[in-house]
Short mmCIF file of C-alpha atoms in Angstrom, two decimals:
data_model
loop_
_atom_site.label_atom_id
_atom_site.label_comp_id
_atom_site.label_asym_id
_atom_site.label_seq_id
_atom_site.Cartn_x
_atom_site.Cartn_y
_atom_site.Cartn_z
CA MET Y 1 0.00 0.00 0.00
CA ASP Y 2 1.07 3.56 -0.61
CA ASP Y 3 1.32 6.16 2.11
CA ALA Y 4 -0.05 9.68 1.72
CA GLY Y 5 3.07 10.68 -0.23
CA GLY Y 6 2.64 7.85 -2.73
CA ARG Y 7 5.57 5.84 -1.39
CA ALA Y 8 5.21 2.08 -1.05
CA ASP Y 9 5.53 0.60 2.42
CA PRO Y 10 8.68 -1.58 2.35
CA ARG Y 11 6.98 -4.06 4.71
CA ASP Y 12 4.13 -4.55 2.22
CA THR Y 13 5.53 -7.50 0.31
CA ALA Y 14 3.75 -10.12 -1.72
CA GLN Y 15 4.06 -12.48 1.23
CA THR Y 16 2.42 -10.06 3.67
CA ARG Y 17 -0.35 -9.29 1.18
CA ALA Y 18 -0.98 -13.02 0.71
CA LEU Y 19 -1.15 -13.52 4.47
CA ARG Y 20 -3.49 -10.55 4.90
CA ASP Y 21 -5.74 -11.90 2.12
CA ALA Y 22 -5.82 -15.36 3.69
CA LEU Y 23 -6.75 -13.94 7.09
CA ALA Y 24 -9.49 -11.82 5.54
CA ALA Y 25 -10.89 -14.88 3.72
CA ALA Y 26 -10.95 -16.79 7.01
CA ASP Y 27 -12.81 -13.90 8.63
CA VAL Y 28 -15.37 -13.90 5.82
CA LYS Y 29 -15.99 -17.62 6.41
CA ARG Y 30 -16.34 -17.00 10.16
CA LEU Y 31 -18.68 -14.08 9.49
CA VAL Y 32 -20.93 -16.15 7.22
CA ARG Y 33 -21.03 -19.00 9.74
CA ALA Y 34 -21.77 -16.65 12.65
CA SER Y 35 -24.50 -14.92 10.65
CA ARG Y 36 -26.16 -18.23 9.82
CA GLU Y 37 -26.03 -19.24 13.48
CA ASN Y 38 -27.33 -15.83 14.61
CA ASP Y 39 -24.19 -15.34 16.71
CA GLY Y 40 -24.32 -11.58 17.10
CA ASP Y 41 -21.33 -11.49 19.45
CA GLU Y 42 -19.05 -13.15 16.90
CA VAL Y 43 -20.33 -10.93 14.09
CA GLU Y 44 -19.67 -7.84 16.22
CA GLN Y 45 -16.16 -9.01 17.11
CA ILE Y 46 -15.26 -9.51 13.44
CA ARG Y 47 -16.84 -6.19 12.48
CA ARG Y 48 -14.84 -4.34 15.14
CA ARG Y 49 -11.60 -5.79 13.81
CA TYR Y 50 -12.18 -4.13 10.45
CA VAL Y 51 -14.00 -0.95 11.48
CA GLU Y 52 -11.85 -0.01 14.46
CA GLY Y 53 -8.59 -1.26 13.01
#
């Protein structure tokens, strides 16, 4: 990802992007499962991770 000045973050490698994508995919699966099971607490926990950082 680029910072505000358009410079690439040196820590943002293909490996870190792949890991971040895999973790996001796992969260999507957890979110779908929690939604199907009406587990509002789990849905809220996942939502907070992405909304609040």
